[in-house]
PDB file of C-alpha atoms and ligand atoms in Angstrom:
ATOM      1  CA  MET W   1     -18.975-154.361 -26.845  1.00 68.00           C
ATOM      2  CA  GLU W   2     -19.429-157.264 -29.273  1.00 79.00           C
ATOM      3  CA  GLU W   3     -18.300-155.012 -32.106  1.00 86.00           C
ATOM      4  CA  ILE W   4     -15.153-154.025 -30.217  1.00 85.00           C
ATOM      5  CA  GLU W   5     -14.424-157.643 -29.376  1.00 83.00           C
ATOM      6  CA  ALA W   6     -14.821-158.656 -33.028  1.00 88.00           C
ATOM      7  CA  ALA W   7     -12.432-155.867 -34.121  1.00 91.00           C
ATOM      8  CA  VAL W   8      -9.873-156.890 -31.486  1.00 90.00           C
ATOM      9  CA  HIS W   9     -10.223-160.510 -32.595  1.00 91.00           C
ATOM     10  CA  THR W  10      -9.647-159.622 -36.252  1.00 93.00           C
ATOM     11  CA  TYR W  11      -6.600-157.497 -35.458  1.00 95.00           C
ATOM     12  CA  PHE W  12      -4.866-160.061 -33.227  1.00 95.00           C
ATOM     13  CA  SER W  13      -5.804-162.980 -35.503  1.00 94.00           C
ATOM     14  CA  GLY W  14      -3.805-161.408 -38.333  1.00 95.00           C
ATOM     15  CA  LEU W  15      -0.537-161.411 -36.352  1.00 96.00           C
ATOM     16  CA  ARG W  16       2.102-163.948 -37.371  1.00 97.00           C
ATOM     17  CA  LEU W  17       5.546-164.971 -36.118  1.00 97.00           C
ATOM     18  CA  PRO W  18       8.598-164.019 -38.181  1.00 98.00           C
ATOM     19  CA  PRO W  19      10.524-166.986 -39.654  1.00 98.00           C
ATOM     20  CA  ASP W  20      13.492-166.536 -37.301  1.00 97.00           C
ATOM     21  CA  PRO W  21      13.399-167.760 -33.680  1.00 98.00           C
ATOM     22  CA  THR W  22      11.410-165.609 -31.278  1.00 98.00           C
ATOM     23  CA  ILE W  23      11.229-165.555 -27.510  1.00 96.00           C
ATOM     24  CA  TYR W  24       8.105-167.740 -27.848  1.00 97.00           C
ATOM     25  CA  ASP W  25      10.118-170.461 -29.614  1.00 98.00           C
ATOM     26  CA  TYR W  26      12.727-170.408 -26.859  1.00 98.00           C
ATOM     27  CA  LEU W  27       9.974-170.656 -24.234  1.00 97.00           C
ATOM     28  CA  VAL W  28       8.061-173.586 -25.711  1.00 98.00           C
ATOM     29  CA  LEU W  29      11.229-175.484 -26.623  1.00 98.00           C
ATOM     30  CA  SER W  30      12.746-175.018 -23.168  1.00 98.00           C
ATOM     31  CA  LEU W  31       9.843-176.669 -21.308  1.00 97.00           C
ATOM     32  CA  ARG W  32       8.332-180.169 -21.191  1.00 97.00           C
ATOM     33  CA  PRO W  33       4.736-181.482 -21.003  1.00 95.00           C
ATOM     34  CA  LYS W  34       4.863-181.494 -17.180  1.00 94.00           C
ATOM     35  CA  ASP W  35       5.269-177.696 -17.323  1.00 95.00           C
ATOM     36  CA  VAL W  36       2.675-175.000 -17.883  1.00 95.00           C
ATOM     37  CA  ILE W  37       3.002-171.651 -19.583  1.00 96.00           C
ATOM     38  CA  ALA W  38       0.079-169.513 -18.473  1.00 94.00           C
ATOM     39  CA  THR W  39      -0.507-166.288 -20.356  1.00 94.00           C
ATOM     40  CA  PHE W  40      -2.841-163.322 -20.166  1.00 91.00           C
ATOM     41  CA  ASN W  41      -2.099-162.377 -23.779  1.00 93.00           C
ATOM     42  CA  TRP W  42      -4.702-162.530 -26.521  1.00 94.00           C
ATOM     43  CA  ASP W  43      -2.210-162.666 -29.366  1.00 96.00           C
ATOM     44  CA  PRO W  44      -1.527-165.962 -31.200  1.00 97.00           C
ATOM     45  CA  PHE W  45       2.289-166.011 -30.777  1.00 97.00           C
ATOM     46  CA  LEU W  46       2.582-168.620 -28.049  1.00 97.00           C
ATOM     47  CA  TRP W  47       0.133-170.957 -29.773  1.00 97.00           C
ATOM     48  CA  LEU W  48       1.877-170.546 -33.137  1.00 98.00           C
ATOM     49  CA  ALA W  49       5.267-171.204 -31.545  1.00 98.00           C
ATOM     50  CA  ALA W  50       3.943-174.379 -29.897  1.00 98.00           C
ATOM     51  CA  GLU W  51       2.528-175.513 -33.247  1.00 97.00           C
ATOM     52  CA  ARG W  52       5.675-174.930 -35.261  1.00 98.00           C
ATOM     53  CA  ASN W  53       7.891-176.679 -32.689  1.00 98.00           C
ATOM     54  CA  ALA W  54       5.580-179.607 -31.886  1.00 97.00           C
ATOM     55  CA  ALA W  55       7.366-181.955 -34.298  1.00 97.00           C
ATOM     56  CA  THR W  56      10.722-181.184 -32.648  1.00 96.00           C
ATOM     57  CA  CYS W  57       9.951-181.739 -28.979  1.00 95.00           C
ATOM     58  CA  GLU W  58       7.055-182.446 -26.705  1.00 96.00           C
ATOM     59  CA  THR W  59       5.894-178.986 -25.730  1.00 96.00           C
ATOM     60  CA  PRO W  60       4.497-177.681 -22.419  1.00 97.00           C
ATOM     61  CA  GLN W  61       0.832-177.208 -21.582  1.00 96.00           C
ATOM     62  CA  LEU W  62      -0.539-173.802 -22.433  1.00 97.00           C
ATOM     63  CA  ALA W  63      -3.164-171.979 -20.377  1.00 96.00           C
ATOM     64  CA  PHE W  64      -4.837-168.901 -21.850  1.00 96.00           C
ATOM     65  CA  LEU W  65      -6.172-167.172 -18.782  1.00 92.00           C
ATOM     66  CA  HIS W  66      -7.851-164.259 -20.559  1.00 91.00           C
ATOM     67  CA  GLY W  67      -8.843-166.124 -23.757  1.00 94.00           C
ATOM     68  CA  ASN W  68      -6.905-166.169 -27.019  1.00 96.00           C
ATOM     69  CA  VAL W  69      -7.590-165.510 -30.692  1.00 96.00           C
ATOM     70  CA  ALA W  70      -5.689-168.577 -31.963  1.00 97.00           C
ATOM     71  CA  VAL W  71      -7.522-171.047 -29.753  1.00 96.00           C
ATOM     72  CA  GLY W  72     -11.025-172.439 -29.891  1.00 95.00           C
ATOM     73  CA  TYR W  73     -12.901-174.758 -27.561  1.00 94.00           C
ATOM     74  CA  CYS W  74     -15.378-177.572 -28.111  1.00 94.00           C
ATOM     75  CA  PRO W  75     -18.793-176.913 -26.566  1.00 91.00           C
ATOM     76  CA  ASN W  76     -19.244-180.676 -25.952  1.00 92.00           C
ATOM     77  CA  HIS W  77     -15.864-181.730 -24.552  1.00 88.00           C
ATOM     78  CA  PRO W  78     -13.150-180.166 -22.417  1.00 88.00           C
ATOM     79  CA  VAL W  79     -10.914-179.908 -25.489  1.00 92.00           C
ATOM     80  CA  LYS W  80      -9.247-176.950 -27.168  1.00 94.00           C
ATOM     81  CA  GLY W  81      -7.547-176.627 -30.519  1.00 95.00           C
ATOM     82  CA  ARG W  82      -6.641-174.312 -33.331  1.00 95.00           C
ATOM     83  CA  ILE W  83      -9.501-171.995 -34.216  1.00 94.00           C
ATOM     84  CA  SER W  84     -11.185-172.759 -37.582  1.00 92.00           C
ATOM     85  CA  THR W  85     -10.632-176.505 -37.118  1.00 96.00           C
ATOM     86  CA  ARG W  86     -12.916-179.120 -35.581  1.00 97.00           C
ATOM     87  CA  CYS W  87     -12.942-181.089 -32.346  1.00 95.00           C
ATOM     88  CA  HIS W  88     -11.174-184.405 -33.017  1.00 92.00           C
ATOM     89  CA  GLN W  89     -13.639-186.205 -30.749  1.00 94.00           C
ATOM     90  CA  CYS W  90     -17.039-185.043 -32.010  1.00 96.00           C
ATOM     91  CA  GLY W  91     -16.327-183.060 -35.174  1.00 96.00           C
ATOM     92  CA  GLU W  92     -17.901-179.871 -33.821  1.00 96.00           C
ATOM     93  CA  PRO W  93     -16.176-176.670 -35.060  1.00 96.00           C
ATOM     94  CA  TYR W  94     -14.163-175.024 -32.304  1.00 95.00           C
ATOM     95  CA  ARG W  95     -15.804-171.926 -30.869  1.00 94.00           C
ATOM     96  CA  THR W  96     -14.085-168.605 -30.425  1.00 92.00           C
ATOM     97  CA  THR W  97     -12.904-167.981 -26.866  1.00 91.00           C
ATOM     98  CA  LYS W  98     -14.024-164.939 -24.930  1.00 89.00           C
ATOM     99  CA  LEU W  99     -11.385-162.222 -24.572  1.00 90.00           C
ATOM    100  CA  LEU W 100     -11.294-160.790 -21.073  1.00 87.00           C
ATOM    101  CA  TYR W 101     -10.648-157.072 -20.730  1.00 78.00           C
ATOM    102  CA  PRO W 102      -8.644-155.333 -18.012  1.00 68.00           C
ATOM    103  CA  VAL W 103     -11.555-154.620 -15.703  1.00 67.00           C
ATOM    104  CA  THR W 104     -11.428-155.200 -11.965  1.00 67.00           C
ATOM    105  CA  SER W 105     -13.924-158.026 -11.660  1.00 69.00           C
ATOM    106  CA  LYS W 106     -13.450-160.565 -14.439  1.00 70.00           C
ATOM    107  CA  ASN W 107     -15.482-163.364 -12.913  1.00 76.00           C
ATOM    108  CA  TYR W 108     -13.319-166.126 -14.389  1.00 77.00           C
ATOM    109  CA  ALA W 109     -15.675-168.935 -13.344  1.00 76.00           C
ATOM    110  CA  SER W 110     -18.570-167.623 -15.475  1.00 76.00           C
ATOM    111  CA  ASN W 111     -16.954-168.839 -18.712  1.00 84.00           C
ATOM    112  CA  ALA W 112     -16.315-172.586 -19.090  1.00 87.00           C
ATOM    113  CA  PHE W 113     -13.222-172.241 -21.296  1.00 92.00           C
ATOM    114  CA  ILE W 114     -11.559-169.595 -19.091  1.00 91.00           C
ATOM    115  CA  ASP W 115     -12.440-171.589 -15.978  1.00 91.00           C
ATOM    116  CA  ALA W 116     -10.778-174.717 -17.423  1.00 92.00           C
ATOM    117  CA  GLU W 117      -7.645-172.736 -18.312  1.00 94.00           C
ATOM    118  CA  TRP W 118      -7.426-171.435 -14.737  1.00 90.00           C
ATOM    119  CA  SER W 119      -7.897-174.991 -13.434  1.00 90.00           C
ATOM    120  CA  ALA W 120      -4.843-176.121 -15.431  1.00 89.00           C
ATOM    121  CA  LEU W 121      -2.773-173.481 -13.667  1.00 88.00           C
ATOM    122  CA  ARG W 122      -4.371-174.035 -10.248  1.00 87.00           C
ATOM    123  CA  ASN W 123      -3.707-177.793 -10.449  1.00 89.00           C
ATOM    124  CA  ARG W 124      -0.049-177.361 -11.392  1.00 88.00           C
ATOM    125  CA  LEU W 125       1.061-174.435  -9.232  1.00 85.00           C
ATOM    126  CA  PRO W 126       0.966-176.333  -5.912  1.00 84.00           C
ATOM    127  CA  HIS W 127       3.484-178.836  -7.359  1.00 86.00           C
ATOM    128  CA  ALA W 128       5.782-176.285  -8.959  1.00 87.00           C
ATOM    129  CA  PHE W 129       9.307-175.844  -7.677  1.00 87.00           C
ATOM    130  CA  LEU W 130      10.317-173.078 -10.051  1.00 88.00           C
ATOM    131  CA  LEU W 131       8.045-170.175 -10.973  1.00 88.00           C
ATOM    132  CA  THR W 132       9.128-167.661 -13.616  1.00 91.00           C
ATOM    133  CA  ILE W 133       7.088-164.487 -13.970  1.00 87.00           C
ATOM    134  CA  PHE W 134       7.764-162.704 -17.228  1.00 89.00           C
ATOM    135  CA  GLY W 135       6.234-159.508 -18.530  1.00 82.00           C
ATOM    136  CA  TYR W 136       3.404-159.395 -16.065  1.00 77.00           C
ATOM    137  CA  GLY W 137       3.190-156.462 -13.700  1.00 74.00           C
ATOM    138  CA  ALA W 138       0.229-157.680 -11.591  1.00 73.00           C
ATOM    139  CA  PRO W 139      -1.758-154.451 -12.001  1.00 73.00           C
ATOM    140  CA  SER W 140      -4.298-153.671  -9.283  1.00 69.00           C
ATOM    141  CA  SER W 141      -7.086-154.317 -11.830  1.00 72.00           C
ATOM    142  CA  ASP W 142      -5.914-157.952 -11.804  1.00 76.00           C
ATOM    143  CA  SER W 143      -6.344-158.518  -8.074  1.00 76.00           C
ATOM    144  CA  GLU W 144      -8.616-161.491  -8.822  1.00 76.00           C
ATOM    145  CA  ALA W 145      -5.853-163.132 -10.893  1.00 77.00           C
ATOM    146  CA  VAL W 146      -3.177-162.548  -8.274  1.00 77.00           C
ATOM    147  CA  GLU W 147      -5.485-163.872  -5.549  1.00 78.00           C
ATOM    148  CA  LEU W 148      -6.164-167.080  -7.512  1.00 76.00           C
ATOM    149  CA  MET W 149      -2.465-167.644  -8.133  1.00 77.00           C
ATOM    150  CA  LYS W 150      -1.702-166.977  -4.477  1.00 77.00           C
ATOM    151  CA  CYS W 151      -4.221-169.632  -3.361  1.00 75.00           C
ATOM    152  CA  ALA W 152      -2.710-172.205  -5.724  1.00 70.00           C
ATOM    153  CA  TRP W 153       0.890-171.408  -4.804  1.00 74.00           C
ATOM    154  CA  GLY W 154       0.120-171.634  -1.059  1.00 75.00           C
ATOM    155  CA  THR W 155       1.614-169.425   1.613  1.00 74.00           C
ATOM    156  CA  THR W 156       5.336-168.692   1.590  1.00 68.00           C
ATOM    157  CA  GLU W 157       5.509-170.752   4.798  1.00 69.00           C
ATOM    158  CA  ASP W 158       4.209-173.785   2.858  1.00 70.00           C
ATOM    159  CA  ARG W 159       6.827-173.211   0.217  1.00 67.00           C
ATOM    160  CA  ARG W 160      10.135-173.757   1.960  1.00 66.00           C
ATOM    161  CA  PHE W 161      12.622-174.143  -0.835  1.00 66.00           C
ATOM    162  CA  GLU W 162      10.853-173.101  -3.990  1.00 74.00           C
ATOM    163  CA  GLN W 163      12.467-170.604  -6.272  1.00 80.00           C
ATOM    164  CA  THR W 164      10.719-167.674  -7.947  1.00 83.00           C
ATOM    165  CA  GLU W 165      12.274-165.672 -10.739  1.00 86.00           C
ATOM    166  CA  ILE W 166      10.905-162.407 -12.028  1.00 84.00           C
ATOM    167  CA  VAL W 167      11.760-160.814 -15.341  1.00 88.00           C
ATOM    168  CA  ASP W 168      10.883-157.135 -15.297  1.00 86.00           C
ATOM    169  CA  ILE W 169      12.623-153.815 -15.747  1.00 85.00           C
ATOM    170  CA  ARG W 170      10.996-152.287 -12.649  1.00 84.00           C
ATOM    171  CA  ASP W 171      12.887-151.421  -9.476  1.00 85.00           C
ATOM    172  CA  PRO W 172      13.718-154.619  -7.480  1.00 80.00           C
ATOM    173  CA  ASP W 173      12.175-153.287  -4.218  1.00 84.00           C
ATOM    174  CA  ASP W 174       8.978-152.459  -6.076  1.00 83.00           C
ATOM    175  CA  LEU W 175       8.914-155.966  -7.582  1.00 79.00           C
ATOM    176  CA  GLU W 176       9.546-157.660  -4.286  1.00 79.00           C
ATOM    177  CA  GLU W 177       6.617-155.759  -2.771  1.00 81.00           C
ATOM    178  CA  THR W 178       4.293-156.778  -5.642  1.00 80.00           C
ATOM    179  CA  TRP W 179       5.269-160.439  -5.596  1.00 79.00           C
ATOM    180  CA  LYS W 180       5.802-160.907  -1.835  1.00 79.00           C
ATOM    181  CA  PRO W 181       3.126-163.649  -1.545  1.00 76.00           C
ATOM    182  CA  PHE W 182       5.081-165.786  -4.026  1.00 73.00           C
ATOM    183  CA  ILE W 183       8.553-165.367  -2.649  1.00 74.00           C
ATOM    184  CA  HIS W 184       9.949-167.570   0.083  1.00 66.00           C
ATOM    185  CA  THR W 185      12.486-165.543   2.119  1.00 62.00           C
ATOM    186  CA  HIS W 186      15.445-165.015  -0.187  1.00 67.00           C
ATOM    187  CA  HIS W 187      14.438-167.511  -2.841  1.00 78.00           C
ATOM    188  CA  VAL W 188      13.966-164.973  -5.584  1.00 80.00           C
ATOM    189  CA  ASP W 189      16.023-163.861  -8.546  1.00 85.00           C
ATOM    190  CA  MET W 190      15.224-160.780 -10.582  1.00 85.00           C
ATOM    191  CA  PHE W 191      16.311-160.235 -14.140  1.00 89.00           C
ATOM    192  CA  HIS W 192      15.890-157.638 -16.855  1.00 90.00           C
ATOM    193  CA  ASP W 193      16.248-160.227 -19.599  1.00 93.00           C
ATOM    194  CA  LEU W 194      14.440-163.560 -19.945  1.00 94.00           C
ATOM    195  CA  PHE W 195      17.622-165.101 -21.362  1.00 96.00           C
ATOM    196  CA  ASP W 196      19.332-164.617 -17.987  1.00 94.00           C
ATOM    197  CA  THR W 197      16.805-166.778 -16.126  1.00 95.00           C
ATOM    198  CA  PHE W 198      17.424-170.231 -14.708  1.00 93.00           C
ATOM    199  CA  LEU W 199      14.731-171.459 -17.080  1.00 94.00           C
ATOM    200  CA  LEU W 200      16.691-170.506 -20.190  1.00 96.00           C
ATOM    201  CA  SER W 201      20.070-171.343 -18.649  1.00 96.00           C
ATOM    202  CA  HIS W 202      18.940-174.973 -18.417  1.00 97.00           C
ATOM    203  CA  PRO W 203      16.404-175.603 -21.225  1.00 97.00           C
ATOM    204  CA  ARG W 204      14.274-178.753 -20.718  1.00 97.00           C
ATOM    205  CA  ARG W 205      16.279-179.539 -17.555  1.00 96.00           C
ATOM    206  CA  SER W 206      15.473-176.590 -15.299  1.00 94.00           C
ATOM    207  CA  ILE W 207      13.878-178.695 -12.577  1.00 91.00           C
ATOM    208  CA  GLU W 208      16.733-181.209 -12.466  1.00 92.00           C
ATOM    209  CA  ALA W 209      19.244-178.345 -12.380  1.00 92.00           C
ATOM    210  CA  ALA W 210      17.262-176.464  -9.710  1.00 88.00           C
ATOM    211  CA  LEU W 211      17.019-179.501  -7.420  1.00 87.00           C
ATOM    212  CA  LYS W 212      20.764-180.055  -7.705  1.00 89.00           C
ATOM    213  CA  GLN W 213      21.608-176.411  -7.148  1.00 86.00           C
ATOM    214  CA  TYR W 214      19.088-175.399  -4.489  1.00 81.00           C
ATOM    215  CA  LEU W 215      18.560-178.615  -2.530  1.00 81.00           C
ATOM    216  CA  GLU W 216      21.810-180.510  -2.959  1.00 87.00           C
ATOM    217  CA  ALA W 217      24.030-177.413  -3.326  1.00 85.00           C
ATOM    218  CA  LYS W 218      25.731-178.975  -6.347  1.00 87.00           C
ATOM    219  CA  PHE W 219      26.181-176.292  -8.955  1.00 82.00           C
ATOM    220  CA  ILE W 220      25.980-177.588 -12.466  1.00 85.00           C
ATOM    221  CA  SER W 221      27.120-175.701 -15.525  1.00 92.00           C
ATOM    222  CA  GLU W 222      24.677-173.849 -17.728  1.00 94.00           C
ATOM    223  CA  ASN W 223      23.531-175.260 -21.021  1.00 96.00           C
ATOM    224  CA  ARG W 224      22.162-172.347 -23.001  1.00 97.00           C
ATOM    225  CA  ALA W 225      20.542-172.714 -26.400  1.00 98.00           C
ATOM    226  CA  PRO W 226      22.261-170.875 -29.261  1.00 97.00           C
ATOM    227  CA  ARG W 227      21.252-167.290 -30.070  1.00 97.00           C
ATOM    228  CA  GLY W 228      21.267-165.607 -33.451  1.00 96.00           C
ATOM    229  CA  CYS W 229      20.687-168.887 -35.289  1.00 98.00           C
ATOM    230  CA  SER W 230      17.927-170.080 -37.619  1.00 98.00           C
ATOM    231  CA  LEU W 231      14.794-171.768 -36.331  1.00 98.00           C
ATOM    232  CA  LEU W 232      15.987-175.069 -37.804  1.00 98.00           C
ATOM    233  CA  GLU W 233      19.272-174.791 -35.907  1.00 98.00           C
ATOM    234  CA  LEU W 234      17.442-173.937 -32.696  1.00 98.00           C
ATOM    235  CA  GLN W 235      15.105-176.915 -33.147  1.00 98.00           C
ATOM    236  CA  SER W 236      17.983-179.235 -33.900  1.00 98.00           C
ATOM    237  CA  TRP W 237      19.764-178.138 -30.686  1.00 98.00           C
ATOM    238  CA  HIS W 238      16.633-178.911 -28.612  1.00 98.00           C
ATOM    239  CA  ARG W 239      15.924-182.139 -30.491  1.00 97.00           C
ATOM    240  CA  ALA W 240      19.079-183.639 -29.012  1.00 96.00           C
ATOM    241  CA  LEU W 241      17.663-183.063 -25.518  1.00 97.00           C
ATOM    242  CA  ALA W 242      14.258-184.437 -26.498  1.00 96.00           C
ATOM    243  CA  GLU W 243      15.886-187.618 -27.837  1.00 95.00           C
ATOM    244  CA  ILE W 244      17.489-188.229 -24.449  1.00 95.00           C
ATOM    245  CA  GLU W 245      14.026-187.830 -22.860  1.00 94.00           C
ATOM    246  CA  ARG W 246      12.558-190.379 -25.294  1.00 91.00           C
ATOM    247  CA  ALA W 247      15.386-192.841 -24.719  1.00 91.00           C
ATOM    248  CA  HIS W 248      14.987-192.429 -20.964  1.00 88.00           C
ATOM    249  CA  ARG W 249      11.245-193.171 -21.178  1.00 85.00           C
ATOM    250  CA  SER W 250      11.703-196.340 -23.213  1.00 82.00           C
ATOM    251  CA  THR W 251      14.208-197.891 -20.810  1.00 73.00           C
TER     252      THR W 251
HETATM  253 ZN1   ZN R   1     -15.932-182.215 -29.082  1.00 83.75          ZN
END
């Protein structure tokens, strides 16, 4: 098993982002530090996107629920960072995270790093107003994951106005059945394309736009980031929004 894990680690560690904007760039640029992107993926794309956009905008928190090849953790502190670097607090080299396989019982709590990543999601989900599920089919082998998310989200009766959006190419009835515990009555939108979501229709302002639209019934126009542009152009477009955030904080 260790041999397989090492081979998987080597393969995924070699993956890199292309120079042009990817869906990962759009995701990290469209969210703020109050937001969390939780992923089950082992590949380094999300981490690399957060790194290359960090100088443009404050990026969201990332939670790697099944471990990740780009990320290491400090054995002495609850800190994570780029693998092959050292903890900025104690100088200890970051350790490789465990990669969890698609088996039924994953026992998340048995690994300190994985447990901390789940805590980040568990602590944020109860306060979330908008939940976007992208590229995750909730297979039956992941019942433990779905159960944990369900506990953090609360019952649909607790969640009276919250909005869930699901990006998947599956049949809508099938999706609604899978994600029933997360959907309050009719507060769900389903899309085939991530770019159609509320999240990417209102980058860095999705919560403000959602509160206006869903609670105050004031529809505000979309503000989509450009497509088909260079990464520099995409960053420059988002930088304008980040500057407003900075100015707002300093007043
Ligand atoms: Zn440390």
